[in-house]
Amino acid sequence: GAVVSQHPSWVICKSGTSVKIECRSLDFQATTMFWYRQFPKQSLMLMATSNEGSKATYEQGVEKDKFLINHASLTLSTLTVTSAHPEDSSFYICSAPGGSYGYTFGSGTRLTVV
Amino acid sequence: AQKVTQAQTEISVVEKEDVTLDCVYETRDTTYYLFWYKQPPSGELVFLIRRNSFDEQNEISGRYSWNFQKSTSSFNFTITASQVVDSAVYFCALSEATWGFNKFYFGSGTKLNVKP
């Protein structure tokens, strides 16, 4: 079945540094990738939608200059958290249309900024 | 606007009890999908079911069953004879089914604790 490989699974970084999260579709082409964020004990909220070859669309309230999204190929989308701060600590998960259930989620990345 | 409400924040049951997780949704679309996902402590989302808005048949899969009622905009999930391994956070979600690919609207989740 369809698989979206997300890396890293977890990352700890220092405040002020940047972190890149990758989501790769392994056996299908993902022209679209959805990026969600989940704060502790809260629900998943859509941050942005990336489309291969075009600019990402950000949800209201999400800083596009802070959360850089690149969808350079049909199988890879990346989210870079720039100048990370402790309040960016969260669980980030991507999702691509495809697979038996309509959408396939990555396994998520737990980001801790210290 | 789309909205999913899971009013139960946390539920605790003893093993072998039956438990129902409630989900109520709002949408103006006539065509949409409803989902249930399980999120264990590790964080990944485990797909449980997808139902489209035209299929109101209830479904049973082993100990899991789902009751979809458009009249009340509800899509409830029942676990029969719960087990400790069922302990997790469960999310109900709604997705539009218009042209193109659509985002999910997640409920706030229900944390299920199954005690031995």
JSON list of C-alpha atoms in Angstrom, two decimals:
[
{"chain": "A", "resi": 1, "resn": "GLY", "atom": "CA", "xyz": [0.00, 0.00, 0.00]},
{"chain": "A", "resi": 2, "resn": "ALA", "atom": "CA", "xyz": [0.89, 3.66, -0.14]},
{"chain": "A", "resi": 3, "resn": "VAL", "atom": "CA", "xyz": [3.48, 4.83, 2.35]},
{"chain": "A", "resi": 4, "resn": "VAL", "atom": "CA", "xyz": [4.59, 8.30, 3.32]},
{"chain": "A", "resi": 5, "resn": "SER", "atom": "CA", "xyz": [7.97, 8.20, 4.99]},
{"chain": "A", "resi": 6, "resn": "GLN", "atom": "CA", "xyz": [8.50, 11.08, 7.42]},
{"chain": "A", "resi": 7, "resn": "HIS", "atom": "CA", "xyz": [11.86, 11.95, 8.96]},
{"chain": "A", "resi": 8, "resn": "PRO", "atom": "CA", "xyz": [13.04, 12.57, 11.52]},
{"chain": "A", "resi": 9, "resn": "SER", "atom": "CA", "xyz": [10.71, 10.92, 14.01]},
{"chain": "A", "resi": 10, "resn": "TRP", "atom": "CA", "xyz": [11.88, 13.22, 16.71]},
{"chain": "A", "resi": 11, "resn": "VAL", "atom": "CA", "xyz": [14.30, 16.09, 16.96]},
{"chain": "A", "resi": 12, "resn": "ILE", "atom": "CA", "xyz": [15.61, 18.33, 19.71]},
{"chain": "A", "resi": 13, "resn": "CYS", "atom": "CA", "xyz": [17.12, 21.62, 18.66]},
{"chain": "A", "resi": 14, "resn": "LYS", "atom": "CA", "xyz": [18.36, 24.78, 20.26]},
{"chain": "A", "resi": 15, "resn": "SER", "atom": "CA", "xyz": [16.33, 27.93, 20.16]},
{"chain": "A", "resi": 16, "resn": "GLY", "atom": "CA", "xyz": [17.20, 30.01, 17.12]},
{"chain": "A", "resi": 17, "resn": "THR", "atom": "CA", "xyz": [18.24, 27.15, 14.88]},
{"chain": "A", "resi": 18, "resn": "SER", "atom": "CA", "xyz": [16.34, 25.72, 11.92]},
{"chain": "A", "resi": 19, "resn": "VAL", "atom": "CA", "xyz": [14.95, 22.24, 11.54]},
{"chain": "A", "resi": 20, "resn": "LYS", "atom": "CA", "xyz": [13.93, 20.46, 8.35]},
{"chain": "A", "resi": 21, "resn": "ILE", "atom": "CA", "xyz": [11.29, 17.77, 8.26]},
{"chain": "A", "resi": 22, "resn": "GLU", "atom": "CA", "xyz": [10.93, 15.57, 5.19]},
{"chain": "A", "resi": 23, "resn": "CYS", "atom": "CA", "xyz": [7.94, 13.67, 3.89]},
{"chain": "A", "resi": 24, "resn": "ARG", "atom": "CA", "xyz": [8.53, 11.31, 1.03]},
{"chain": "A", "resi": 25, "resn": "SER", "atom": "CA", "xyz": [5.93, 9.27, -0.81]},
{"chain": "A", "resi": 26, "resn": "LEU", "atom": "CA", "xyz": [7.52, 5.90, -1.41]},
{"chain": "A", "resi": 27, "resn": "ASP", "atom": "CA", "xyz": [5.36, 4.18, -3.99]},
{"chain": "A", "resi": 28, "resn": "PHE", "atom": "CA", "xyz": [3.11, 6.84, -5.38]},
{"chain": "A", "resi": 29, "resn": "GLN", "atom": "CA", "xyz": [3.31, 10.37, -6.60]},
{"chain": "A", "resi": 30, "resn": "ALA", "atom": "CA", "xyz": [2.14, 13.07, -4.25]},
{"chain": "A", "resi": 31, "resn": "THR", "atom": "CA", "xyz": [1.39, 16.26, -6.12]},
{"chain": "A", "resi": 32, "resn": "THR", "atom": "CA", "xyz": [-0.14, 17.64, -2.94]},
{"chain": "A", "resi": 33, "resn": "MET", "atom": "CA", "xyz": [1.01, 17.36, 0.66]},
{"chain": "A", "resi": 34, "resn": "PHE", "atom": "CA", "xyz": [-0.83, 18.60, 3.73]},
{"chain": "A", "resi": 35, "resn": "TRP", "atom": "CA", "xyz": [1.14, 19.65, 6.81]},
{"chain": "A", "resi": 36, "resn": "TYR", "atom": "CA", "xyz": [-0.53, 19.47, 10.21]},
{"chain": "A", "resi": 37, "resn": "ARG", "atom": "CA", "xyz": [0.60, 20.55, 13.66]},
{"chain": "A", "resi": 38, "resn": "GLN", "atom": "CA", "xyz": [-0.52, 19.11, 16.95]},
{"chain": "A", "resi": 39, "resn": "PHE", "atom": "CA", "xyz": [0.27, 20.79, 20.25]},
{"chain": "A", "resi": 40, "resn": "PRO", "atom": "CA", "xyz": [0.30, 18.56, 23.35]},
{"chain": "A", "resi": 41, "resn": "LYS", "atom": "CA", "xyz": [-3.11, 17.19, 24.19]},
{"chain": "A", "resi": 42, "resn": "GLN", "atom": "CA", "xyz": [-4.71, 19.11, 21.37]},
{"chain": "A", "resi": 43, "resn": "SER", "atom": "CA", "xyz": [-6.10, 18.27, 17.98]},
{"chain": "A", "resi": 44, "resn": "LEU", "atom": "CA", "xyz": [-4.37, 18.34, 14.63]},
{"chain": "A", "resi": 45, "resn": "MET", "atom": "CA", "xyz": [-4.61, 21.60, 12.79]},
{"chain": "A", "resi": 46, "resn": "LEU", "atom": "CA", "xyz": [-3.73, 22.16, 9.16]},
{"chain": "A", "resi": 47, "resn": "MET", "atom": "CA", "xyz": [-0.78, 24.51, 8.74]},
{"chain": "A", "resi": 48, "resn": "ALA", "atom": "CA", "xyz": [-0.30, 24.54, 5.01]},
{"chain": "A", "resi": 49, "resn": "THR", "atom": "CA", "xyz": [-0.82, 22.74, 1.74]},
{"chain": "A", "resi": 50, "resn": "SER", "atom": "CA", "xyz": [2.09, 22.22, -0.61]},
{"chain": "A", "resi": 51, "resn": "ASN", "atom": "CA", "xyz": [1.78, 21.56, -4.30]},
{"chain": "A", "resi": 52, "resn": "GLU", "atom": "CA", "xyz": [4.57, 20.29, -6.49]},
{"chain": "A", "resi": 53, "resn": "GLY", "atom": "CA", "xyz": [6.00, 23.07, -8.56]},
{"chain": "A", "resi": 54, "resn": "SER", "atom": "CA", "xyz": [4.08, 25.93, -7.00]},
{"chain": "A", "resi": 55, "resn": "LYS", "atom": "CA", "xyz": [3.97, 27.97, -3.82]},
{"chain": "A", "resi": 56, "resn": "ALA", "atom": "CA", "xyz": [2.45, 26.52, -0.71]},
{"chain": "A", "resi": 57, "resn": "THR", "atom": "CA", "xyz": [-0.85, 27.74, 0.64]},
{"chain": "A", "resi": 58, "resn": "TYR", "atom": "CA", "xyz": [-0.80, 28.65, 4.32]},
{"chain": "A", "resi": 59, "resn": "GLU", "atom": "CA", "xyz": [-3.70, 28.63, 6.73]},
{"chain": "A", "resi": 60, "resn": "GLN", "atom": "CA", "xyz": [-4.63, 31.81, 8.49]},
{"chain": "A", "resi": 61, "resn": "GLY", "atom": "CA", "xyz": [-2.30, 32.62, 11.33]},
{"chain": "A", "resi": 62, "resn": "VAL", "atom": "CA", "xyz": [0.60, 30.49, 10.12]},
{"chain": "A", "resi": 63, "resn": "GLU", "atom": "CA", "xyz": [3.74, 32.47, 9.38]},
{"chain": "A", "resi": 64, "resn": "LYS", "atom": "CA", "xyz": [4.96, 31.48, 5.94]},
{"chain": "A", "resi": 65, "resn": "ASP", "atom": "CA", "xyz": [8.38, 33.00, 6.53]},
{"chain": "A", "resi": 66, "resn": "LYS", "atom": "CA", "xyz": [8.84, 30.89, 9.61]},
{"chain": "A", "resi": 67, "resn": "PHE", "atom": "CA", "xyz": [7.51, 27.63, 8.23]},
{"chain": "A", "resi": 68, "resn": "LEU", "atom": "CA", "xyz": [9.11, 27.19, 4.84]},
{"chain": "A", "resi": 69, "resn": "ILE", "atom": "CA", "xyz": [7.58, 24.54, 2.66]},
{"chain": "A", "resi": 70, "resn": "ASN", "atom": "CA", "xyz": [9.20, 23.15, -0.44]},
{"chain": "A", "resi": 71, "resn": "HIS", "atom": "CA", "xyz": [7.64, 20.60, -2.74]},
{"chain": "A", "resi": 72, "resn": "ALA", "atom": "CA", "xyz": [10.43, 20.13, -5.20]},
{"chain": "A", "resi": 73, "resn": "SER", "atom": "CA", "xyz": [9.40, 16.80, -6.68]},
{"chain": "A", "resi": 74, "resn": "LEU", "atom": "CA", "xyz": [6.41, 14.50, -6.98]},
{"chain": "A", "resi": 75, "resn": "THR", "atom": "CA", "xyz": [7.70, 12.42, -4.10]},
{"chain": "A", "resi": 76, "resn": "LEU", "atom": "CA", "xyz": [9.21, 14.89, -1.65]},
{"chain": "A", "resi": 77, "resn": "SER", "atom": "CA", "xyz": [7.85, 17.73, 0.42]},
{"chain": "A", "resi": 78, "resn": "THR", "atom": "CA", "xyz": [9.82, 19.44, 3.19]},
{"chain": "A", "resi": 79, "resn": "LEU", "atom": "CA", "xyz": [8.88, 21.70, 6.05]},
{"chain": "A", "resi": 80, "resn": "THR", "atom": "CA", "xyz": [11.61, 23.86, 7.55]},
{"chain": "A", "resi": 81, "resn": "VAL", "atom": "CA", "xyz": [11.00, 25.53, 10.88]},
{"chain": "A", "resi": 82, "resn": "THR", "atom": "CA", "xyz": [13.27, 28.56, 10.82]},
{"chain": "A", "resi": 83, "resn": "SER", "atom": "CA", "xyz": [14.61, 30.25, 13.93]},
{"chain": "A", "resi": 84, "resn": "ALA", "atom": "CA", "xyz": [12.76, 27.79, 16.09]},
{"chain": "A", "resi": 85, "resn": "HIS", "atom": "CA", "xyz": [11.54, 28.83, 19.52]},
{"chain": "A", "resi": 86, "resn": "PRO", "atom": "CA", "xyz": [10.18, 26.76, 22.40]},
{"chain": "A", "resi": 87, "resn": "GLU", "atom": "CA", "xyz": [6.62, 27.63, 21.40]},
{"chain": "A", "resi": 88, "resn": "ASP", "atom": "CA", "xyz": [7.24, 25.81, 18.11]},
{"chain": "A", "resi": 89, "resn": "SER", "atom": "CA", "xyz": [7.65, 22.58, 20.02]},
{"chain": "A", "resi": 90, "resn": "SER", "atom": "CA", "xyz": [4.93, 20.37, 18.65]},
{"chain": "A", "resi": 91, "resn": "PHE", "atom": "CA", "xyz": [4.10, 17.23, 16.71]},
{"chain": "A", "resi": 92, "resn": "TYR", "atom": "CA", "xyz": [4.21, 17.77, 12.97]},
{"chain": "A", "resi": 93, "resn": "ILE", "atom": "CA", "xyz": [2.62, 15.31, 10.58]},
{"chain": "A", "resi": 94, "resn": "CYS", "atom": "CA", "xyz": [2.16, 15.26, 6.85]},
{"chain": "A", "resi": 95, "resn": "SER", "atom": "CA", "xyz": [-0.52, 13.70, 4.70]},
{"chain": "A", "resi": 96, "resn": "ALA", "atom": "CA", "xyz": [-0.77, 13.00, 0.99]},
{"chain": "A", "resi": 97, "resn": "PRO", "atom": "CA", "xyz": [-3.73, 11.98, -1.13]},
{"chain": "A", "resi": 98, "resn": "GLY", "atom": "CA", "xyz": [-3.25, 8.39, -2.13]},
{"chain": "A", "resi": 99, "resn": "GLY", "atom": "CA", "xyz": [-3.51, 4.88, -0.84]},
{"chain": "A", "resi": 100, "resn": "SER", "atom": "CA", "xyz": [-6.43, 2.63, -0.09]},
{"chain": "A", "resi": 101, "resn": "TYR", "atom": "CA", "xyz": [-8.05, 4.98, 2.37]},
{"chain": "A", "resi": 102, "resn": "GLY", "atom": "CA", "xyz": [-7.83, 8.11, 0.29]},
{"chain": "A", "resi": 103, "resn": "TYR", "atom": "CA", "xyz": [-5.11, 9.81, 2.29]},
{"chain": "A", "resi": 104, "resn": "THR", "atom": "CA", "xyz": [-1.87, 8.49, 3.74]},
{"chain": "A", "resi": 105, "resn": "PHE", "atom": "CA", "xyz": [-0.26, 10.06, 6.79]},
{"chain": "A", "resi": 106, "resn": "GLY", "atom": "CA", "xyz": [3.39, 10.12, 7.68]},
{"chain": "A", "resi": 107, "resn": "SER", "atom": "CA", "xyz": [4.42, 8.83, 11.08]},
{"chain": "A", "resi": 108, "resn": "GLY", "atom": "CA", "xyz": [4.96, 12.31, 12.47]},
{"chain": "A", "resi": 109, "resn": "THR", "atom": "CA", "xyz": [7.87, 14.32, 13.87]},
{"chain": "A", "resi": 110, "resn": "ARG", "atom": "CA", "xyz": [8.06, 15.37, 17.47]},
{"chain": "A", "resi": 111, "resn": "LEU", "atom": "CA", "xyz": [9.97, 18.65, 17.67]},
{"chain": "A", "resi": 112, "resn": "THR", "atom": "CA", "xyz": [11.33, 19.94, 20.95]},
{"chain": "A", "resi": 113, "resn": "VAL", "atom": "CA", "xyz": [13.02, 23.32, 21.01]},
{"chain": "A", "resi": 114, "resn": "VAL", "atom": "CA", "xyz": [15.15, 24.01, 24.06]},
{"chain": "B", "resi": 1, "resn": "ALA", "atom": "CA", "xyz": [-17.94, 26.01, 7.69]},
{"chain": "B", "resi": 2, "resn": "GLN", "atom": "CA", "xyz": [-16.78, 22.53, 8.54]},
{"chain": "B", "resi": 3, "resn": "LYS", "atom": "CA", "xyz": [-16.49, 21.51, 12.15]},
{"chain": "B", "resi": 4, "resn": "VAL", "atom": "CA", "xyz": [-16.08, 18.27, 14.06]},
{"chain": "B", "resi": 5, "resn": "THR", "atom": "CA", "xyz": [-16.99, 18.01, 17.73]},
{"chain": "B", "resi": 6, "resn": "GLN", "atom": "CA", "xyz": [-15.92, 15.28, 20.07]},
{"chain": "B", "resi": 7, "resn": "ALA", "atom": "CA", "xyz": [-17.47, 16.27, 23.34]},
{"chain": "B", "resi": 8, "resn": "GLN", "atom": "CA", "xyz": [-15.83, 13.53, 25.39]},
{"chain": "B", "resi": 9, "resn": "THR", "atom": "CA", "xyz": [-12.35, 14.64, 26.32]},
{"chain": "B", "resi": 10, "resn": "GLU", "atom": "CA", "xyz": [-11.41, 11.52, 28.21]},
{"chain": "B", "resi": 11, "resn": "ILE", "atom": "CA", "xyz": [-13.12, 8.24, 28.99]},
{"chain": "B", "resi": 12, "resn": "SER", "atom": "CA", "xyz": [-11.99, 5.54, 31.40]},
{"chain": "B", "resi": 13, "resn": "VAL", "atom": "CA", "xyz": [-13.39, 2.03, 31.32]},
{"chain": "B", "resi": 14, "resn": "VAL", "atom": "CA", "xyz": [-12.47, -1.31, 32.72]},
{"chain": "B", "resi": 15, "resn": "GLU", "atom": "CA", "xyz": [-11.37, -4.02, 30.34]},
{"chain": "B", "resi": 16, "resn": "LYS", "atom": "CA", "xyz": [-14.22, -5.91, 28.65]},
{"chain": "B", "resi": 17, "resn": "GLU", "atom": "CA", "xyz": [-16.60, -3.01, 28.96]},
{"chain": "B", "resi": 18, "resn": "ASP", "atom": "CA", "xyz": [-18.18, -1.58, 25.84]},
{"chain": "B", "resi": 19, "resn": "VAL", "atom": "CA", "xyz": [-17.49, 2.08, 25.09]},
{"chain": "B", "resi": 20, "resn": "THR", "atom": "CA", "xyz": [-18.91, 4.53, 22.58]},
{"chain": "B", "resi": 21, "resn": "LEU", "atom": "CA", "xyz": [-17.03, 7.56, 21.35]},
{"chain": "B", "resi": 22, "resn": "ASP", "atom": "CA", "xyz": [-19.22, 10.34, 20.06]},
{"chain": "B", "resi": 23, "resn": "CYS", "atom": "CA", "xyz": [-18.62, 12.49, 16.99]},
{"chain": "B", "resi": 24, "resn": "VAL", "atom": "CA", "xyz": [-20.84, 15.26, 15.69]},
{"chain": "B", "resi": 25, "resn": "TYR", "atom": "CA", "xyz": [-20.00, 17.18, 12.56]},
{"chain": "B", "resi": 26, "resn": "GLU", "atom": "CA", "xyz": [-21.08, 20.27, 10.66]},
{"chain": "B", "resi": 27, "resn": "THR", "atom": "CA", "xyz": [-20.75, 20.86, 6.96]},
{"chain": "B", "resi": 28, "resn": "ARG", "atom": "CA", "xyz": [-22.63, 22.58, 4.18]},
{"chain": "B", "resi": 29, "resn": "ASP", "atom": "CA", "xyz": [-21.37, 20.11, 1.63]},
{"chain": "B", "resi": 30, "resn": "THR", "atom": "CA", "xyz": [-23.63, 17.35, 0.44]},
{"chain": "B", "resi": 31, "resn": "THR", "atom": "CA", "xyz": [-20.67, 15.15, -0.40]},
{"chain": "B", "resi": 32, "resn": "TYR", "atom": "CA", "xyz": [-18.03, 14.53, 2.21]},
{"chain": "B", "resi": 33, "resn": "TYR", "atom": "CA", "xyz": [-16.02, 11.84, 3.95]},
{"chain": "B", "resi": 34, "resn": "LEU", "atom": "CA", "xyz": [-15.87, 10.96, 7.60]},
{"chain": "B", "resi": 35, "resn": "PHE", "atom": "CA", "xyz": [-12.95, 9.20, 9.23]},
{"chain": "B", "resi": 36, "resn": "TRP", "atom": "CA", "xyz": [-11.87, 7.74, 12.53]},
{"chain": "B", "resi": 37, "resn": "TYR", "atom": "CA", "xyz": [-8.21, 7.50, 13.46]},
{"chain": "B", "resi": 38, "resn": "LYS", "atom": "CA", "xyz": [-6.46, 6.02, 16.47]},
{"chain": "B", "resi": 39, "resn": "GLN", "atom": "CA", "xyz": [-3.39, 7.79, 17.83]},
{"chain": "B", "resi": 40, "resn": "PRO", "atom": "CA", "xyz": [-1.30, 5.72, 20.24]},
{"chain": "B", "resi": 41, "resn": "PRO", "atom": "CA", "xyz": [1.31, 7.40, 22.46]},
{"chain": "B", "resi": 42, "resn": "SER", "atom": "CA", "xyz": [3.90, 7.05, 19.70]},
{"chain": "B", "resi": 43, "resn": "GLY", "atom": "CA", "xyz": [1.93, 9.61, 17.72]},
{"chain": "B", "resi": 44, "resn": "GLU", "atom": "CA", "xyz": [1.24, 8.04, 14.38]},
{"chain": "B", "resi": 45, "resn": "LEU", "atom": "CA", "xyz": [-2.30, 8.04, 13.07]},
{"chain": "B", "resi": 46, "resn": "VAL", "atom": "CA", "xyz": [-3.80, 4.62, 12.56]},
{"chain": "B", "resi": 47, "resn": "PHE", "atom": "CA", "xyz": [-6.64, 4.58, 10.05]},
{"chain": "B", "resi": 48, "resn": "LEU", "atom": "CA", "xyz": [-9.79, 2.88, 11.29]},
{"chain": "B", "resi": 49, "resn": "ILE", "atom": "CA", "xyz": [-12.56, 3.73, 8.86]},
{"chain": "B", "resi": 50, "resn": "ARG", "atom": "CA", "xyz": [-13.68, 6.04, 6.06]},
{"chain": "B", "resi": 51, "resn": "ARG", "atom": "CA", "xyz": [-17.31, 6.60, 5.24]},
{"chain": "B", "resi": 52, "resn": "ASN", "atom": "CA", "xyz": [-18.73, 8.75, 2.46]},
{"chain": "B", "resi": 53, "resn": "SER", "atom": "CA", "xyz": [-21.80, 10.85, 2.97]},
{"chain": "B", "resi": 54, "resn": "PHE", "atom": "CA", "xyz": [-23.96, 8.71, 0.72]},
{"chain": "B", "resi": 55, "resn": "ASP", "atom": "CA", "xyz": [-23.32, 5.52, 2.59]},
{"chain": "B", "resi": 56, "resn": "GLU", "atom": "CA", "xyz": [-25.26, 5.45, 5.83]},
{"chain": "B", "resi": 57, "resn": "GLN", "atom": "CA", "xyz": [-24.86, 1.76, 6.40]},
{"chain": "B", "resi": 58, "resn": "ASN", "atom": "CA", "xyz": [-23.46, 0.95, 9.76]},
{"chain": "B", "resi": 59, "resn": "GLU", "atom": "CA", "xyz": [-20.28, -1.02, 9.74]},
{"chain": "B", "resi": 60, "resn": "ILE", "atom": "CA", "xyz": [-18.78, -3.64, 11.98]},
{"chain": "B", "resi": 61, "resn": "SER", "atom": "CA", "xyz": [-15.18, -4.73, 11.96]},
{"chain": "B", "resi": 62, "resn": "GLY", "atom": "CA", "xyz": [-14.36, -7.18, 14.68]},
{"chain": "B", "resi": 63, "resn": "ARG", "atom": "CA", "xyz": [-14.85, -5.42, 18.00]},
{"chain": "B", "resi": 64, "resn": "TYR", "atom": "CA", "xyz": [-15.30, -2.07, 16.28]},
{"chain": "B", "resi": 65, "resn": "SER", "atom": "CA", "xyz": [-18.56, -0.70, 14.96]},
{"chain": "B", "resi": 66, "resn": "TRP", "atom": "CA", "xyz": [-19.65, 2.64, 13.59]},
{"chain": "B", "resi": 67, "resn": "ASN", "atom": "CA", "xyz": [-23.05, 4.28, 13.53]},
{"chain": "B", "resi": 68, "resn": "PHE", "atom": "CA", "xyz": [-23.50, 6.97, 10.90]},
{"chain": "B", "resi": 69, "resn": "GLN", "atom": "CA", "xyz": [-26.66, 9.06, 11.10]},
{"chain": "B", "resi": 70, "resn": "LYS", "atom": "CA", "xyz": [-26.96, 11.98, 8.72]},
{"chain": "B", "resi": 71, "resn": "SER", "atom": "CA", "xyz": [-30.18, 13.12, 10.38]},
{"chain": "B", "resi": 72, "resn": "THR", "atom": "CA", "xyz": [-28.24, 13.98, 13.53]},
{"chain": "B", "resi": 73, "resn": "SER", "atom": "CA", "xyz": [-24.88, 14.61, 11.82]},
{"chain": "B", "resi": 74, "resn": "SER", "atom": "CA", "xyz": [-23.26, 12.00, 13.99]},
{"chain": "B", "resi": 75, "resn": "PHE", "atom": "CA", "xyz": [-20.69, 9.31, 13.34]},
{"chain": "B", "resi": 76, "resn": "ASN", "atom": "CA", "xyz": [-20.22, 7.40, 16.57]},
{"chain": "B", "resi": 77, "resn": "PHE", "atom": "CA", "xyz": [-17.68, 4.70, 17.22]},
{"chain": "B", "resi": 78, "resn": "THR", "atom": "CA", "xyz": [-18.22, 1.77, 19.56]},
{"chain": "B", "resi": 79, "resn": "ILE", "atom": "CA", "xyz": [-15.61, -0.63, 20.87]},
{"chain": "B", "resi": 80, "resn": "THR", "atom": "CA", "xyz": [-17.07, -3.84, 22.21]},
{"chain": "B", "resi": 81, "resn": "ALA", "atom": "CA", "xyz": [-15.30, -5.76, 24.96]},
{"chain": "B", "resi": 82, "resn": "SER", "atom": "CA", "xyz": [-12.55, -3.17, 25.25]},
{"chain": "B", "resi": 83, "resn": "GLN", "atom": "CA", "xyz": [-8.97, -4.19, 25.78]},
{"chain": "B", "resi": 84, "resn": "VAL", "atom": "CA", "xyz": [-5.98, -2.44, 27.32]},
{"chain": "B", "resi": 85, "resn": "VAL", "atom": "CA", "xyz": [-4.45, -2.16, 23.84]},
{"chain": "B", "resi": 86, "resn": "ASP", "atom": "CA", "xyz": [-7.37, 0.04, 22.84]},
{"chain": "B", "resi": 87, "resn": "SER", "atom": "CA", "xyz": [-6.02, 2.78, 25.10]},
{"chain": "B", "resi": 88, "resn": "ALA", "atom": "CA", "xyz": [-5.20, 5.73, 22.84]},
{"chain": "B", "resi": 89, "resn": "VAL", "atom": "CA", "xyz": [-6.54, 9.03, 21.60]},
{"chain": "B", "resi": 90, "resn": "TYR", "atom": "CA", "xyz": [-9.21, 8.66, 18.95]},
{"chain": "B", "resi": 91, "resn": "PHE", "atom": "CA", "xyz": [-9.91, 11.34, 16.39]},
{"chain": "B", "resi": 92, "resn": "CYS", "atom": "CA", "xyz": [-12.95, 11.81, 14.23]},
{"chain": "B", "resi": 93, "resn": "ALA", "atom": "CA", "xyz": [-12.33, 13.81, 11.06]},
{"chain": "B", "resi": 94, "resn": "LEU", "atom": "CA", "xyz": [-14.23, 15.29, 8.14]},
{"chain": "B", "resi": 95, "resn": "SER", "atom": "CA", "xyz": [-12.96, 15.85, 4.64]},
{"chain": "B", "resi": 96, "resn": "GLU", "atom": "CA", "xyz": [-14.68, 17.62, 1.83]},
{"chain": "B", "resi": 97, "resn": "ALA", "atom": "CA", "xyz": [-15.20, 15.66, -1.33]},
{"chain": "B", "resi": 98, "resn": "THR", "atom": "CA", "xyz": [-15.21, 18.46, -3.83]},
{"chain": "B", "resi": 99, "resn": "TRP", "atom": "CA", "xyz": [-12.90, 18.61, -6.82]},
{"chain": "B", "resi": 100, "resn": "GLY", "atom": "CA", "xyz": [-9.26, 18.18, -6.01]},
{"chain": "B", "resi": 101, "resn": "PHE", "atom": "CA", "xyz": [-7.62, 17.17, -2.79]},
{"chain": "B", "resi": 102, "resn": "ASN", "atom": "CA", "xyz": [-9.05, 18.34, 0.44]},
{"chain": "B", "resi": 103, "resn": "LYS", "atom": "CA", "xyz": [-7.85, 18.95, 3.94]},
{"chain": "B", "resi": 104, "resn": "PHE", "atom": "CA", "xyz": [-9.08, 17.23, 7.05]},
{"chain": "B", "resi": 105, "resn": "TYR", "atom": "CA", "xyz": [-10.99, 18.86, 9.85]},
{"chain": "B", "resi": 106, "resn": "PHE", "atom": "CA", "xyz": [-10.20, 16.97, 13.01]},
{"chain": "B", "resi": 107, "resn": "GLY", "atom": "CA", "xyz": [-12.19, 16.83, 16.19]},
{"chain": "B", "resi": 108, "resn": "SER", "atom": "CA", "xyz": [-10.40, 17.55, 19.44]},
{"chain": "B", "resi": 109, "resn": "GLY", "atom": "CA", "xyz": [-9.97, 13.87, 20.16]},
{"chain": "B", "resi": 110, "resn": "THR", "atom": "CA", "xyz": [-11.15, 11.53, 22.90]},
{"chain": "B", "resi": 111, "resn": "LYS", "atom": "CA", "xyz": [-8.59, 9.89, 25.12]},
{"chain": "B", "resi": 112, "resn": "LEU", "atom": "CA", "xyz": [-9.63, 6.37, 25.99]},
{"chain": "B", "resi": 113, "resn": "ASN", "atom": "CA", "xyz": [-8.14, 4.70, 29.03]},
{"chain": "B", "resi": 114, "resn": "VAL", "atom": "CA", "xyz": [-8.85, 1.00, 29.34]},
{"chain": "B", "resi": 115, "resn": "LYS", "atom": "CA", "xyz": [-7.85, -0.35, 32.72]},
{"chain": "B", "resi": 116, "resn": "PRO", "atom": "CA", "xyz": [-7.14, -4.02, 33.35]}
]
